[in-house]
PDB file of C-alpha atoms in Angstrom:
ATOM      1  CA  UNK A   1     -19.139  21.796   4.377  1.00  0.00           C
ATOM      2  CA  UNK A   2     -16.323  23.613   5.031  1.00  0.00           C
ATOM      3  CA  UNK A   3     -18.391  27.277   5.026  1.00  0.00           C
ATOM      4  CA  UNK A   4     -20.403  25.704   7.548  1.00  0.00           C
ATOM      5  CA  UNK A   5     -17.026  25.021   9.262  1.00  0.00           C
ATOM      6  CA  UNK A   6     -15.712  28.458   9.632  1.00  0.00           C
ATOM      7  CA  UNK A   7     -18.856  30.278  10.037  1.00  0.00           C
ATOM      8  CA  UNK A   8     -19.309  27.839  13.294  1.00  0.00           C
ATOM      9  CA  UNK A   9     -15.804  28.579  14.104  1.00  0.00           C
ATOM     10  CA  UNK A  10     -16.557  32.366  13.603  1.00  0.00           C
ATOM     11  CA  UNK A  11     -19.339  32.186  15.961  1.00  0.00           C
ATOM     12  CA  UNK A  12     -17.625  30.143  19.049  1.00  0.00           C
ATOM     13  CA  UNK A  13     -15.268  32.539  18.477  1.00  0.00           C
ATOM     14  CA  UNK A  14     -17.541  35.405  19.756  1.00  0.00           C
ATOM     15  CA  UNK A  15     -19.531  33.632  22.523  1.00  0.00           C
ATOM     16  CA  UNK A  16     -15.412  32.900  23.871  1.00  0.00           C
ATOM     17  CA  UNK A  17     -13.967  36.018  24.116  1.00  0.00           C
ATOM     18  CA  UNK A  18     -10.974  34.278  25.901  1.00  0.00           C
ATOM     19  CA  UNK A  19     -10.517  31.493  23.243  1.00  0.00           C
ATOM     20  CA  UNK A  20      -8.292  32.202  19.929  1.00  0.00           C
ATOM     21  CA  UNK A  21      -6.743  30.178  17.077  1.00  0.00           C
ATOM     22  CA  UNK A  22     -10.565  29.170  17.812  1.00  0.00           C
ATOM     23  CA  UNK A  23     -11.206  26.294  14.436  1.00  0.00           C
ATOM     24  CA  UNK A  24     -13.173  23.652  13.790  1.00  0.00           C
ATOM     25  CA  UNK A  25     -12.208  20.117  12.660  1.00  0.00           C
ATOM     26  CA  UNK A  26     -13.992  16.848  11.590  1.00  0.00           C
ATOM     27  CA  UNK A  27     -17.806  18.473  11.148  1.00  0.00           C
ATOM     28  CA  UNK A  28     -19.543  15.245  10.065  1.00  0.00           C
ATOM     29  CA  UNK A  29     -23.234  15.481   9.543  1.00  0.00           C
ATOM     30  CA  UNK A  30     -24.854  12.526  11.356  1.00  0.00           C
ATOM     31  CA  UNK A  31     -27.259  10.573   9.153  1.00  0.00           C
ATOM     32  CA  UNK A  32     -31.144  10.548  10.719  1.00  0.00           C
ATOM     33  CA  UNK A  33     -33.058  12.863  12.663  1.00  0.00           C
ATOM     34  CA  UNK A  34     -36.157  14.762  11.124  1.00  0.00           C
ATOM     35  CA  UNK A  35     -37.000  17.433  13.173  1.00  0.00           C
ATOM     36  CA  UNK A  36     -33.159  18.991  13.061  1.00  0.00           C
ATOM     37  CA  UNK A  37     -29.756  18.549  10.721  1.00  0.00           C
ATOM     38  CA  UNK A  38     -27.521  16.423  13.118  1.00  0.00           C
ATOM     39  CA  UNK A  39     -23.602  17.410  12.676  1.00  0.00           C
ATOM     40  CA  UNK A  40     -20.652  16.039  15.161  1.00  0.00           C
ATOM     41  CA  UNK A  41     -17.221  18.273  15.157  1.00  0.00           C
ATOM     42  CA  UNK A  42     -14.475  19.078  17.312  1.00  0.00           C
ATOM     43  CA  UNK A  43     -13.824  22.306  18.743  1.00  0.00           C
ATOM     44  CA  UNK A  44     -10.189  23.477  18.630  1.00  0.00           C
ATOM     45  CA  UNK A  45      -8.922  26.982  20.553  1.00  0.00           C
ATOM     46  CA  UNK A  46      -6.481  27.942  22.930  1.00  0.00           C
ATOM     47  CA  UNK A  47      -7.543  29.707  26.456  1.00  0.00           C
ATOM     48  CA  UNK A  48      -4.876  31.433  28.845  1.00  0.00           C
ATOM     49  CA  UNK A  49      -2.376  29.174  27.180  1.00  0.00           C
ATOM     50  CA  UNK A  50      -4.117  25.935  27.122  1.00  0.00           C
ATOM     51  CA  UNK A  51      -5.139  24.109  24.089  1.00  0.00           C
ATOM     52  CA  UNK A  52      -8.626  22.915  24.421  1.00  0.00           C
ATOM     53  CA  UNK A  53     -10.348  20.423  22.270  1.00  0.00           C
ATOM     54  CA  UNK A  54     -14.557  20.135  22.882  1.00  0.00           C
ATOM     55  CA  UNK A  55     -16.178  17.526  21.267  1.00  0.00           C
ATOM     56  CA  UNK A  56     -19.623  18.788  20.082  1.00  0.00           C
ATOM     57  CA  UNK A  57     -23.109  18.580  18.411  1.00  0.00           C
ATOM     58  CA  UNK A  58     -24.401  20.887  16.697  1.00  0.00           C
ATOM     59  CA  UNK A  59     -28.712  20.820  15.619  1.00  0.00           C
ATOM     60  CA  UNK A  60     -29.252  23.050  12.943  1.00  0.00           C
ATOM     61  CA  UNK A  61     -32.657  23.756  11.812  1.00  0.00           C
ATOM     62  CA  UNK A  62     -33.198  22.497   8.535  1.00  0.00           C
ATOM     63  CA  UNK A  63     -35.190  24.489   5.460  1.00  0.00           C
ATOM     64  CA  UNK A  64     -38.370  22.408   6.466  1.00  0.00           C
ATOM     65  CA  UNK A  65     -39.279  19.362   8.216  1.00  0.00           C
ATOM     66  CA  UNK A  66     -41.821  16.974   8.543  1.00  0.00           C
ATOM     67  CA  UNK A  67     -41.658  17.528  12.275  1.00  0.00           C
ATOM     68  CA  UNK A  68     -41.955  20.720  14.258  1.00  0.00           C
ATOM     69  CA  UNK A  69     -40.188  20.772  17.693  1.00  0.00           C
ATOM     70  CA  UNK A  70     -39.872  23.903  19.885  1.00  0.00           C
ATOM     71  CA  UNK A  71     -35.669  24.049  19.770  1.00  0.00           C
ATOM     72  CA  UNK A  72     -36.001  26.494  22.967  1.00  0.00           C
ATOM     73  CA  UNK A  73     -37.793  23.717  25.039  1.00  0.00           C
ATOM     74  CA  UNK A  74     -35.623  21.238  23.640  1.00  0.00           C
ATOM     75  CA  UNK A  75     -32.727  22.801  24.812  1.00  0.00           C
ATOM     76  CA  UNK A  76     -34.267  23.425  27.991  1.00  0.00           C
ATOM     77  CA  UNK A  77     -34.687  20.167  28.831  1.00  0.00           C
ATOM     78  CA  UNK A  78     -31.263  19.375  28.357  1.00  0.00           C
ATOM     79  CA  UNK A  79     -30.589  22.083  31.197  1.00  0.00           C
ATOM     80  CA  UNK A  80     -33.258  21.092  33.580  1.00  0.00           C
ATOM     81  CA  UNK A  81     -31.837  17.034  33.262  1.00  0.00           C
ATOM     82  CA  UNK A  82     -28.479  18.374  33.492  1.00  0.00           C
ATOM     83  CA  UNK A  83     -27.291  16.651  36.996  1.00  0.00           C
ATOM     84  CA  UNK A  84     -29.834  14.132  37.353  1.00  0.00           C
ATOM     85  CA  UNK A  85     -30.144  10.593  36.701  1.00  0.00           C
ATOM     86  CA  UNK A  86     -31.230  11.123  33.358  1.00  0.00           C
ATOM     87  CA  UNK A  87     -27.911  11.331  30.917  1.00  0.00           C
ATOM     88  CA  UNK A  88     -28.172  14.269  29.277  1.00  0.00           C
ATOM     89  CA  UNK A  89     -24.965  16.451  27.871  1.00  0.00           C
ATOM     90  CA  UNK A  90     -23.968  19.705  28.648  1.00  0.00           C
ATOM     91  CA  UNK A  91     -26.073  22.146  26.575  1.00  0.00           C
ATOM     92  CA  UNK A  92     -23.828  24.942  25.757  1.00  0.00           C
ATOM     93  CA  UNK A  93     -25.664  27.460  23.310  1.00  0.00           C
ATOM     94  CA  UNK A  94     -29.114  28.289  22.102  1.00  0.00           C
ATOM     95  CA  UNK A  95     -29.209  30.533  18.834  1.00  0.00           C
ATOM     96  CA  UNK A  96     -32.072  31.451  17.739  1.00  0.00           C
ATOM     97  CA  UNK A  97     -31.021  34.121  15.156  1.00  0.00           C
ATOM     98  CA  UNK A  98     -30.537  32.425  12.082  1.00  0.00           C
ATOM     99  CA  UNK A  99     -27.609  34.846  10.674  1.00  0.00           C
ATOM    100  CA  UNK A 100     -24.782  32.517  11.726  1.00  0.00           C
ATOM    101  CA  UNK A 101     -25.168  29.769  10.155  1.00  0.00           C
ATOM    102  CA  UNK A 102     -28.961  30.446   8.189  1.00  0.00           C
ATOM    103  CA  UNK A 103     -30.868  29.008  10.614  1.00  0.00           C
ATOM    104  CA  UNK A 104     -31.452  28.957  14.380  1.00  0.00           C
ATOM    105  CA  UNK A 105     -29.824  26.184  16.155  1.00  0.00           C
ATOM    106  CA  UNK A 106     -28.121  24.917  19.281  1.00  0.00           C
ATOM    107  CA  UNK A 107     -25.261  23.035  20.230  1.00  0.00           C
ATOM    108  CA  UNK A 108     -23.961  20.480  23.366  1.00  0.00           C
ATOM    109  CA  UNK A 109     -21.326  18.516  24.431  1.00  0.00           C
ATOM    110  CA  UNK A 110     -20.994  15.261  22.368  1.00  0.00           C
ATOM    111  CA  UNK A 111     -21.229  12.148  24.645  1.00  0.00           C
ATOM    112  CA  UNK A 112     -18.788   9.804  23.015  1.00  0.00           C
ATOM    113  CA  UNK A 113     -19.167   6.616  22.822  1.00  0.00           C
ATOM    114  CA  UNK A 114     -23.441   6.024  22.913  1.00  0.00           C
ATOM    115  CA  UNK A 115     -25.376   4.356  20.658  1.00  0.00           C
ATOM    116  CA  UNK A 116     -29.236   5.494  19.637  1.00  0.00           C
ATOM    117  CA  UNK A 117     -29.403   3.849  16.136  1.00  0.00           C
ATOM    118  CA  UNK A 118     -31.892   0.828  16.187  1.00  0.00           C
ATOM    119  CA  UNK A 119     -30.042  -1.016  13.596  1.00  0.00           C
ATOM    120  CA  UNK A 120     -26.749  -0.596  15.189  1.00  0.00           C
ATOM    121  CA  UNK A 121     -27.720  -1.548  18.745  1.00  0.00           C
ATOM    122  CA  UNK A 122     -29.655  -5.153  16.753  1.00  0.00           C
ATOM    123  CA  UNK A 123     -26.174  -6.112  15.783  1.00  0.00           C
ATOM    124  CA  UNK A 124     -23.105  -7.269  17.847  1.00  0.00           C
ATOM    125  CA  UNK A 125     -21.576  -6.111  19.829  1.00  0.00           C
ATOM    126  CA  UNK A 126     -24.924  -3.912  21.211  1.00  0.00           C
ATOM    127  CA  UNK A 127     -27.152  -7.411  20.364  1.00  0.00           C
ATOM    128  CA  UNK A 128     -25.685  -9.644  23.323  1.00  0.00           C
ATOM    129  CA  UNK A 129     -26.815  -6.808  25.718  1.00  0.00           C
ATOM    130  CA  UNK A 130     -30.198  -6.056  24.242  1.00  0.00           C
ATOM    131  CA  UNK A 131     -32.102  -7.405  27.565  1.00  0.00           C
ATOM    132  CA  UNK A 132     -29.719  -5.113  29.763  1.00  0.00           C
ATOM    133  CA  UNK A 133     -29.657  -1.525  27.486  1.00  0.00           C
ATOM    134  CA  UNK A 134     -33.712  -2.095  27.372  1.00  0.00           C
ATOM    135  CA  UNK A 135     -33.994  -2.384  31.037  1.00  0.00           C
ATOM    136  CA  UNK A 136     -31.784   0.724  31.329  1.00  0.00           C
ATOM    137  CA  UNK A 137     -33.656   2.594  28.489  1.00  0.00           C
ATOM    138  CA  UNK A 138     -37.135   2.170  30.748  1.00  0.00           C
ATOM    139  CA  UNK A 139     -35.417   3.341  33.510  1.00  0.00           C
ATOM    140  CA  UNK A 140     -34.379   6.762  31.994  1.00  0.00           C
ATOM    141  CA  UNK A 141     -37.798   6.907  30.243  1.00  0.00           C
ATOM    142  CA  UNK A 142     -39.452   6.561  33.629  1.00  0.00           C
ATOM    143  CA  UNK A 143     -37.322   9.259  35.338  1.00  0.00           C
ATOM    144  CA  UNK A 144     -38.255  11.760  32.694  1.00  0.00           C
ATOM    145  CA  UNK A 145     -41.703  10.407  33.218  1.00  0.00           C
ATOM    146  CA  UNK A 146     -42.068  10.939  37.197  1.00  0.00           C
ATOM    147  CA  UNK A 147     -40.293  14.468  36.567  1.00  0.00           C
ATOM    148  CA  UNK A 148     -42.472  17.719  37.045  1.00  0.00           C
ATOM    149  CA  UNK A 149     -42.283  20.138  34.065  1.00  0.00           C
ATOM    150  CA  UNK A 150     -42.852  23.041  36.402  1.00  0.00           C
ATOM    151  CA  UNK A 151     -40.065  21.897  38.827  1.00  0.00           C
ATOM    152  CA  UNK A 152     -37.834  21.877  35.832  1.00  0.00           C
ATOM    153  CA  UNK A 153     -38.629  25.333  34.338  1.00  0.00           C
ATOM    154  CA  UNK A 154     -40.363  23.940  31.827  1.00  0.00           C
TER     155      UNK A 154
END
């Protein structure tokens, strides 16, 4: 995994023409997810003498999937929540040239700390507060719900 590594450091590297010692450590593939390979890392350059550390996601296309999602919308609708009451992270880039890293793919901010696994939030300590993270679940599924694709740019 450590091609994947510099050849993702090798690209930040260009879209931050600021950054440099620009590397990548702990890329960690994240088990799951069918329509896109899942991989968490951290994000390590300096910038006008600051050293800068970005947790981030990176969705790579995979070879093939059993799914077929539209990465362009899916990235868009990471922009148009951006802001609202729907948590969404920061979507930073959208590359759909597959020469960096062999296929297209986009990345965002990680958001530390969240769960989405169903057999991780059944168990303590997510199990005590299954009543609570359900209510809150509805309510984010209902704001995407009552939003207007068109008002979003979508």
């Amino acid at each position: 995994m450590s091609d994947l590594a510099e050849r993702f450091a090798a690209y930040a590297a260009r879209k931050l023409p600021n950054a440099r010692n620009v590397r990548v450590s702990g890329l960690d593939r994240i088990p799951g997810g069918a329509s896109r390979e899942t991989y968490r890392l951290v994000l390590h350059y300096e910038e006008r003498g600051e050293a800068v550390a970005r947790r981030l996601i990176l969705r790579r296309d995979p070879p093939g999937s059993l799914i077929d999602t539209e990465r362009r919308l899916e990235f868009g609708a990471y922009k148009a929540f951006a802001g609202s009451r729907v948590p969404v992270p920061e979507a930073i880039w959208l590359e759909e040239d597959p020469a960096p890293l062999d296929f297209p793919f986009c990345v965002m901010q990680e958001l530390p700390g969240l769960e989405a696994s169903p057999s991780v939030l059944l168990a303590p300590p997510y199990a005590q507060h299954r009543a609570e993270l359900g209510a809150q679940k509805w309510r984010i599924l209902g704001e995407i719900a009552k939003a207007d694709p068109q008002q979003l740019g979508l």
